[in-house]
Amino acid sequence: GYPCDHCNCIDTKAGNLKAHEESKHEGVQYQWDKCDYIARHSGNLRTHKKIKHEVEQYPCDQCDYNATRSSDLKKHKDSKHKGVRYPCDQCDYVATQVSSLKIHKDCKHNGVRYTCNQCD
């Protein structure tokens, strides 16, 4: 392994140790001029650019929300700015999205049980 001279960290690759020393002990930061994001690793900055800046954005004209799909922007505007609601016809539940109402009705009124992919 490659031990750090400044702490107890031991890396399996010399390149990883160099990145560790730069970010943890030398204060090296990676910043892009298009936003205020600052990363301690170049890979994190690359990921940020791809996720936040290289996908098509659909900004809301009423708040700071940005969607990556026009359909998501429409759902956002309907629920947050237009007050669109979907009431359950069997109880007092009110959803902000059709998909939420469907899940509610399935679980509460139709006996459907969804399994959790995180649990046994």
Tab-separated table of N, CA and C in Angstrom:
chain	number	residue	atom	x	y	z
A	1	GLY	N	0.816	-1.184	0.000
A	1	GLY	CA	0.000	0.000	0.000
A	1	GLY	C	0.863	1.251	0.000
A	2	TYR	N	0.203	2.365	-0.195
A	2	TYR	CA	0.865	3.661	-0.236
A	2	TYR	C	0.367	4.496	0.942
A	3	PRO	N	1.193	4.618	2.002
A	3	PRO	CA	0.756	5.359	3.193
A	3	PRO	C	0.903	6.871	3.017
A	4	CYS	N	-0.047	7.594	3.592
A	4	CYS	CA	-0.002	9.051	3.590
A	4	CYS	C	0.968	9.511	4.667
A	5	ASP	N	1.780	10.520	4.368
A	5	ASP	CA	2.745	11.062	5.333
A	5	ASP	C	2.081	11.948	6.388
A	6	HIS	N	0.801	12.290	6.171
A	6	HIS	CA	0.139	13.249	7.056
A	6	HIS	C	-0.925	12.643	7.965
A	7	CYS	N	-1.406	11.432	7.624
A	7	CYS	CA	-2.453	10.800	8.432
A	7	CYS	C	-2.346	9.276	8.292
A	8	ASN	N	-3.312	8.559	8.810
A	8	ASN	CA	-3.272	7.097	8.806
A	8	ASN	C	-3.797	6.463	7.516
A	9	CYS	N	-4.101	7.259	6.520
A	9	CYS	CA	-4.663	6.739	5.273
A	9	CYS	C	-3.621	5.913	4.522
A	10	ILE	N	-4.057	4.785	4.002
A	10	ILE	CA	-3.208	3.948	3.145
A	10	ILE	C	-4.011	3.625	1.893
A	11	ASP	N	-3.479	4.023	0.735
A	11	ASP	CA	-4.167	3.766	-0.531
A	11	ASP	C	-3.513	2.614	-1.261
A	12	THR	N	-4.297	1.977	-2.102
A	12	THR	CA	-3.778	0.845	-2.876
A	12	THR	C	-3.108	1.284	-4.164
A	13	LYS	N	-3.324	2.552	-4.557
A	13	LYS	CA	-2.721	3.075	-5.784
A	13	LYS	C	-2.055	4.408	-5.497
A	14	ALA	N	-0.929	4.648	-6.131
A	14	ALA	CA	-0.195	5.898	-5.933
A	14	ALA	C	-1.033	7.103	-6.357
A	15	GLY	N	-1.788	6.960	-7.452
A	15	GLY	CA	-2.625	8.061	-7.928
A	15	GLY	C	-3.707	8.435	-6.933
A	16	ASN	N	-4.271	7.427	-6.270
A	16	ASN	CA	-5.286	7.696	-5.247
A	16	ASN	C	-4.676	8.421	-4.052
A	17	LEU	N	-3.456	8.035	-3.676
A	17	LEU	CA	-2.783	8.703	-2.564
A	17	LEU	C	-2.506	10.156	-2.910
A	18	LYS	N	-2.071	10.414	-4.134
A	18	LYS	CA	-1.801	11.785	-4.568
A	18	LYS	C	-3.082	12.619	-4.492
A	19	ALA	N	-4.198	12.079	-4.979
A	19	ALA	CA	-5.478	12.794	-4.916
A	19	ALA	C	-5.896	13.027	-3.467
A	20	HIS	N	-5.690	12.033	-2.602
A	20	HIS	CA	-6.004	12.167	-1.180
A	20	HIS	C	-5.206	13.302	-0.568
A	21	GLU	N	-3.891	13.308	-0.791
A	21	GLU	CA	-3.029	14.344	-0.202
A	21	GLU	C	-3.412	15.729	-0.711
A	22	GLU	N	-3.722	15.834	-2.008
A	22	GLU	CA	-4.094	17.134	-2.566
A	22	GLU	C	-5.390	17.661	-1.946
A	23	SER	N	-6.402	16.798	-1.852
A	23	SER	CA	-7.700	17.270	-1.374
A	23	SER	C	-7.753	17.423	0.140
A	24	LYS	N	-7.139	16.508	0.877
A	24	LYS	CA	-7.241	16.532	2.343
A	24	LYS	C	-6.185	17.405	3.025
A	25	HIS	N	-4.991	17.454	2.452
A	25	HIS	CA	-3.899	18.113	3.164
A	25	HIS	C	-3.341	19.348	2.459
A	26	GLU	N	-3.550	19.475	1.157
A	26	GLU	CA	-3.005	20.623	0.427
A	26	GLU	C	-4.089	21.617	0.016
A	27	GLY	N	-5.338	21.283	0.273
A	27	GLY	CA	-6.437	22.201	-0.017
A	27	GLY	C	-6.736	22.403	-1.497
A	28	VAL	N	-6.327	21.472	-2.346
A	28	VAL	CA	-6.595	21.600	-3.779
A	28	VAL	C	-8.093	21.481	-4.018
A	29	GLN	N	-8.625	22.400	-4.841
A	29	GLN	CA	-10.041	22.398	-5.173
A	29	GLN	C	-10.201	22.552	-6.675
A	30	TYR	N	-11.299	22.025	-7.184
A	30	TYR	CA	-11.607	22.101	-8.613
A	30	TYR	C	-12.907	22.881	-8.765
A	31	GLN	N	-12.836	23.980	-9.506
A	31	GLN	CA	-14.004	24.826	-9.689
A	31	GLN	C	-14.210	25.094	-11.172
A	32	TRP	N	-15.470	25.252	-11.550
A	32	TRP	CA	-15.823	25.538	-12.934
A	32	TRP	C	-16.379	26.941	-12.983
A	33	ASP	N	-16.110	27.674	-14.059
A	33	ASP	CA	-16.519	29.069	-14.125
A	33	ASP	C	-18.002	29.283	-14.430
A	34	LYS	N	-18.755	28.224	-14.681
A	34	LYS	CA	-20.171	28.364	-15.021
A	34	LYS	C	-21.100	28.323	-13.808
A	35	CYS	N	-20.572	27.949	-12.639
A	35	CYS	CA	-21.396	27.932	-11.429
A	35	CYS	C	-20.489	28.026	-10.207
A	36	ASP	N	-21.097	27.967	-9.029
A	36	ASP	CA	-20.341	28.118	-7.776
A	36	ASP	C	-19.872	26.793	-7.186
A	37	TYR	N	-20.119	25.676	-7.879
A	37	TYR	CA	-19.756	24.364	-7.349
A	37	TYR	C	-18.243	24.230	-7.212
A	38	ILE	N	-17.802	23.705	-6.073
A	38	ILE	CA	-16.382	23.449	-5.819
A	38	ILE	C	-16.241	21.996	-5.394
A	39	ALA	N	-15.317	21.293	-6.037
A	39	ALA	CA	-15.083	19.885	-5.715
A	39	ALA	C	-13.677	19.705	-5.170
A	40	ARG	N	-13.499	18.671	-4.365
A	40	ARG	CA	-12.157	18.358	-3.872
A	40	ARG	C	-11.467	17.337	-4.758
A	41	HIS	N	-12.240	16.705	-5.662
A	41	HIS	CA	-11.669	15.728	-6.595
A	41	HIS	C	-12.128	16.080	-8.009
A	42	SER	N	-11.240	15.943	-8.965
A	42	SER	CA	-11.580	16.284	-10.345
A	42	SER	C	-12.730	15.429	-10.870
A	43	GLY	N	-12.810	14.178	-10.445
A	43	GLY	CA	-13.891	13.293	-10.873
A	43	GLY	C	-15.249	13.786	-10.410
A	44	ASN	N	-15.303	14.362	-9.210
A	44	ASN	CA	-16.566	14.904	-8.709
A	44	ASN	C	-17.018	16.107	-9.540
A	45	LEU	N	-16.061	16.933	-9.963
A	45	LEU	CA	-16.406	18.075	-10.809
A	45	LEU	C	-16.918	17.591	-12.162
A	46	ARG	N	-16.280	16.574	-12.728
A	46	ARG	CA	-16.738	16.003	-14.003
A	46	ARG	C	-18.169	15.495	-13.889
A	47	THR	N	-18.455	14.779	-12.796
A	47	THR	CA	-19.798	14.256	-12.569
A	47	THR	C	-20.805	15.392	-12.434
A	48	HIS	N	-20.449	16.430	-11.681
A	48	HIS	CA	-21.327	17.593	-11.505
A	48	HIS	C	-21.646	18.239	-12.850
A	49	LYS	N	-20.636	18.447	-13.668
A	49	LYS	CA	-20.840	19.061	-14.991
A	49	LYS	C	-21.816	18.245	-15.822
A	50	LYS	N	-21.611	16.942	-15.812
A	50	LYS	CA	-22.455	16.070	-16.630
A	50	LYS	C	-23.905	16.109	-16.165
A	51	ILE	N	-24.115	15.989	-14.857
A	51	ILE	CA	-25.468	15.923	-14.312
A	51	ILE	C	-26.180	17.279	-14.361
A	52	LYS	N	-25.470	18.344	-14.007
A	52	LYS	CA	-26.120	19.648	-13.860
A	52	LYS	C	-26.061	20.532	-15.097
A	53	HIS	N	-25.082	20.317	-15.958
A	53	HIS	CA	-24.889	21.281	-17.037
A	53	HIS	C	-24.935	20.704	-18.442
A	54	GLU	N	-24.759	19.402	-18.602
A	54	GLU	CA	-24.723	18.837	-19.938
A	54	GLU	C	-26.049	18.226	-20.368
A	55	VAL	N	-27.002	18.126	-19.457
A	55	VAL	CA	-28.319	17.634	-19.828
A	55	VAL	C	-29.202	18.840	-20.121
A	56	GLU	N	-30.185	18.643	-20.972
A	56	GLU	CA	-31.089	19.740	-21.292
A	56	GLU	C	-31.886	20.102	-20.047
A	57	GLN	N	-31.964	21.371	-19.769
A	57	GLN	CA	-32.654	21.858	-18.586
A	57	GLN	C	-33.949	22.560	-18.991
A	58	TYR	N	-34.972	22.383	-18.174
A	58	TYR	CA	-36.255	23.060	-18.358
A	58	TYR	C	-36.514	23.863	-17.086
A	59	PRO	N	-36.097	25.124	-17.059
A	59	PRO	CA	-36.257	25.925	-15.838
A	59	PRO	C	-37.691	26.408	-15.649
A	60	CYS	N	-38.104	26.436	-14.396
A	60	CYS	CA	-39.410	26.987	-14.045
A	60	CYS	C	-39.301	28.509	-14.092
A	61	ASP	N	-40.288	29.160	-14.693
A	61	ASP	CA	-40.254	30.619	-14.791
A	61	ASP	C	-40.831	31.300	-13.545
A	62	GLN	N	-41.188	30.485	-12.526
A	62	GLN	CA	-41.769	31.056	-11.316
A	62	GLN	C	-40.947	30.804	-10.059
A	63	CYS	N	-39.931	29.921	-10.166
A	63	CYS	CA	-39.064	29.642	-9.014
A	63	CYS	C	-37.731	29.083	-9.524
A	64	ASP	N	-36.879	28.606	-8.629
A	64	ASP	CA	-35.542	28.127	-9.000
A	64	ASP	C	-35.512	26.679	-9.465
A	65	TYR	N	-36.648	26.020	-9.577
A	65	TYR	CA	-36.705	24.618	-9.968
A	65	TYR	C	-36.238	24.435	-11.413
A	66	ASN	N	-35.435	23.396	-11.651
A	66	ASN	CA	-35.003	22.999	-12.989
A	66	ASN	C	-35.331	21.534	-13.180
A	67	ALA	N	-35.990	21.217	-14.280
A	67	ALA	CA	-36.319	19.831	-14.605
A	67	ALA	C	-35.432	19.366	-15.747
A	68	THR	N	-35.266	18.061	-15.860
A	68	THR	CA	-34.508	17.508	-16.986
A	68	THR	C	-35.446	16.970	-18.057
A	69	ARG	N	-36.766	17.022	-17.786
A	69	ARG	CA	-37.764	16.632	-18.779
A	69	ARG	C	-38.902	17.645	-18.742
A	70	SER	N	-39.443	17.970	-19.913
A	70	SER	CA	-40.538	18.946	-19.967
A	70	SER	C	-41.761	18.442	-19.201
A	71	SER	N	-41.989	17.126	-19.216
A	71	SER	CA	-43.140	16.575	-18.488
A	71	SER	C	-42.989	16.776	-16.982
A	72	ASP	N	-41.754	16.698	-16.475
A	72	ASP	CA	-41.529	16.940	-15.046
A	72	ASP	C	-41.766	18.405	-14.692
A	73	LEU	N	-41.392	19.315	-15.605
A	73	LEU	CA	-41.644	20.742	-15.365
A	73	LEU	C	-43.150	21.005	-15.310
A	74	LYS	N	-43.901	20.381	-16.200
A	74	LYS	CA	-45.359	20.555	-16.194
A	74	LYS	C	-45.957	20.055	-14.876
A	75	LYS	N	-45.523	18.873	-14.403
A	75	LYS	CA	-46.023	18.342	-13.126
A	75	LYS	C	-45.684	19.289	-11.980
A	76	HIS	N	-44.456	19.819	-12.004
A	76	HIS	CA	-44.024	20.756	-10.961
A	76	HIS	C	-44.919	21.993	-10.955
A	77	LYS	N	-45.109	22.594	-12.120
A	77	LYS	CA	-45.926	23.813	-12.199
A	77	LYS	C	-47.367	23.549	-11.774
A	78	ASP	N	-47.906	22.411	-12.229
A	78	ASP	CA	-49.284	22.071	-11.860
A	78	ASP	C	-49.446	21.956	-10.350
A	79	SER	N	-48.526	21.239	-9.692
A	79	SER	CA	-48.691	21.001	-8.257
A	79	SER	C	-48.222	22.170	-7.395
A	80	LYS	N	-47.143	22.828	-7.776
A	80	LYS	CA	-46.581	23.880	-6.908
A	80	LYS	C	-47.148	25.273	-7.174
A	81	HIS	N	-47.475	25.570	-8.418
A	81	HIS	CA	-47.878	26.939	-8.741
A	81	HIS	C	-49.342	27.075	-9.152
A	82	LYS	N	-49.937	26.024	-9.686
A	82	LYS	CA	-51.344	26.094	-10.098
A	82	LYS	C	-52.274	25.451	-9.076
A	83	GLY	N	-51.705	24.728	-8.113
A	83	GLY	CA	-52.521	24.122	-7.068
A	83	GLY	C	-53.371	22.951	-7.534
A	84	VAL	N	-52.971	22.298	-8.612
A	84	VAL	CA	-53.732	21.153	-9.118
A	84	VAL	C	-53.653	20.009	-8.108
A	85	ARG	N	-54.812	19.433	-7.789
A	85	ARG	CA	-54.882	18.342	-6.828
A	85	ARG	C	-55.747	17.222	-7.397
A	86	TYR	N	-55.491	16.004	-6.918
A	86	TYR	CA	-56.217	14.821	-7.368
A	86	TYR	C	-56.816	14.143	-6.141
A	87	PRO	N	-58.100	14.398	-5.843
A	87	PRO	CA	-58.720	13.808	-4.653
A	87	PRO	C	-59.118	12.348	-4.884
A	88	CYS	N	-58.996	11.576	-3.834
A	88	CYS	CA	-59.434	10.181	-3.862
A	88	CYS	C	-60.972	10.169	-3.781
A	89	ASP	N	-61.588	9.336	-4.596
A	89	ASP	CA	-63.054	9.262	-4.592
A	89	ASP	C	-63.593	8.301	-3.520
A	90	GLN	N	-62.678	7.744	-2.704
A	90	GLN	CA	-63.106	6.797	-1.683
A	90	GLN	C	-62.795	7.246	-0.255
A	91	CYS	N	-61.991	8.305	-0.119
A	91	CYS	CA	-61.663	8.828	1.215
A	91	CYS	C	-61.236	10.292	1.079
A	92	ASP	N	-60.675	10.870	2.145
A	92	ASP	CA	-60.312	12.287	2.146
A	92	ASP	C	-58.912	12.579	1.600
A	93	TYR	N	-58.200	11.556	1.152
A	93	TYR	CA	-56.837	11.744	0.651
A	93	TYR	C	-56.843	12.627	-0.605
A	94	VAL	N	-55.853	13.524	-0.689
A	94	VAL	CA	-55.678	14.378	-1.869
A	94	VAL	C	-54.216	14.322	-2.271
A	95	ALA	N	-53.967	14.001	-3.539
A	95	ALA	CA	-52.598	13.885	-4.060
A	95	ALA	C	-52.253	15.088	-4.920
A	96	THR	N	-50.956	15.323	-5.093
A	96	THR	CA	-50.509	16.398	-5.980
A	96	THR	C	-50.137	15.859	-7.354
A	97	GLN	N	-50.072	14.528	-7.481
A	97	GLN	CA	-49.768	13.915	-8.774
A	97	GLN	C	-50.651	12.681	-8.973
A	98	VAL	N	-51.005	12.417	-10.226
A	98	VAL	CA	-51.842	11.263	-10.555
A	98	VAL	C	-51.193	9.971	-10.075
A	99	SER	N	-49.881	9.859	-10.247
A	99	SER	CA	-49.186	8.630	-9.857
A	99	SER	C	-49.297	8.386	-8.350
A	100	SER	N	-49.259	9.438	-7.559
A	100	SER	CA	-49.412	9.294	-6.107
A	100	SER	C	-50.815	8.832	-5.740
A	101	LEU	N	-51.809	9.361	-6.443
A	101	LEU	CA	-53.186	8.936	-6.192
A	101	LEU	C	-53.360	7.460	-6.530
A	102	LYS	N	-52.782	7.012	-7.639
A	102	LYS	CA	-52.878	5.609	-8.041
A	102	LYS	C	-52.265	4.697	-6.972
A	103	ILE	N	-51.081	5.042	-6.485
A	103	ILE	CA	-50.420	4.237	-5.445
A	103	ILE	C	-51.288	4.211	-4.181
A	104	HIS	N	-51.831	5.383	-3.802
A	104	HIS	CA	-52.696	5.458	-2.624
A	104	HIS	C	-53.891	4.514	-2.771
A	105	LYS	N	-54.582	4.599	-3.907
A	105	LYS	CA	-55.777	3.769	-4.110
A	105	LYS	C	-55.424	2.286	-4.131
A	106	ASP	N	-54.314	1.950	-4.794
A	106	ASP	CA	-53.882	0.554	-4.815
A	106	ASP	C	-53.661	0.026	-3.404
A	107	CYS	N	-52.913	0.789	-2.601
A	107	CYS	CA	-52.539	0.331	-1.254
A	107	CYS	C	-53.690	0.390	-0.252
A	108	LYS	N	-54.405	1.487	-0.225
A	108	LYS	CA	-55.416	1.705	0.812
A	108	LYS	C	-56.774	1.094	0.487
A	109	HIS	N	-57.114	0.998	-0.787
A	109	HIS	CA	-58.469	0.571	-1.126
A	109	HIS	C	-58.527	-0.722	-1.944
A	110	ASN	N	-57.440	-1.078	-2.611
A	110	ASN	CA	-57.462	-2.261	-3.482
A	110	ASN	C	-56.601	-3.410	-2.970
A	111	GLY	N	-55.984	-3.234	-1.794
A	111	GLY	CA	-55.230	-4.310	-1.171
A	111	GLY	C	-53.903	-4.653	-1.832
A	112	VAL	N	-53.408	-3.795	-2.703
A	112	VAL	CA	-52.115	-4.062	-3.361
A	112	VAL	C	-50.997	-3.786	-2.354
A	113	ARG	N	-50.026	-4.675	-2.307
A	113	ARG	CA	-48.857	-4.512	-1.433
A	113	ARG	C	-47.621	-4.422	-2.300
A	114	TYR	N	-46.920	-3.290	-2.233
A	114	TYR	CA	-45.687	-3.109	-2.968
A	114	TYR	C	-44.543	-3.612	-2.109
A	115	THR	N	-43.593	-4.327	-2.716
A	115	THR	CA	-42.440	-4.800	-1.961
A	115	THR	C	-41.325	-3.767	-2.041
A	116	CYS	N	-40.561	-3.696	-0.978
A	116	CYS	CA	-39.439	-2.767	-0.908
A	116	CYS	C	-38.198	-3.449	-1.461
A	117	ASN	N	-37.523	-2.795	-2.397
A	117	ASN	CA	-36.309	-3.393	-2.964
A	117	ASN	C	-35.108	-3.264	-2.012
A	118	GLN	N	-35.306	-2.611	-0.869
A	118	GLN	CA	-34.258	-2.440	0.117
A	118	GLN	C	-34.369	-3.463	1.271
A	119	CYS	N	-35.561	-4.057	1.400
A	119	CYS	CA	-35.817	-4.977	2.513
A	119	CYS	C	-35.887	-6.420	2.038
A	120	ASP	N	-35.794	-7.339	3.000
A	120	ASP	CA	-35.946	-8.779	2.690
A	120	ASP	C	-37.395	-9.138	2.515
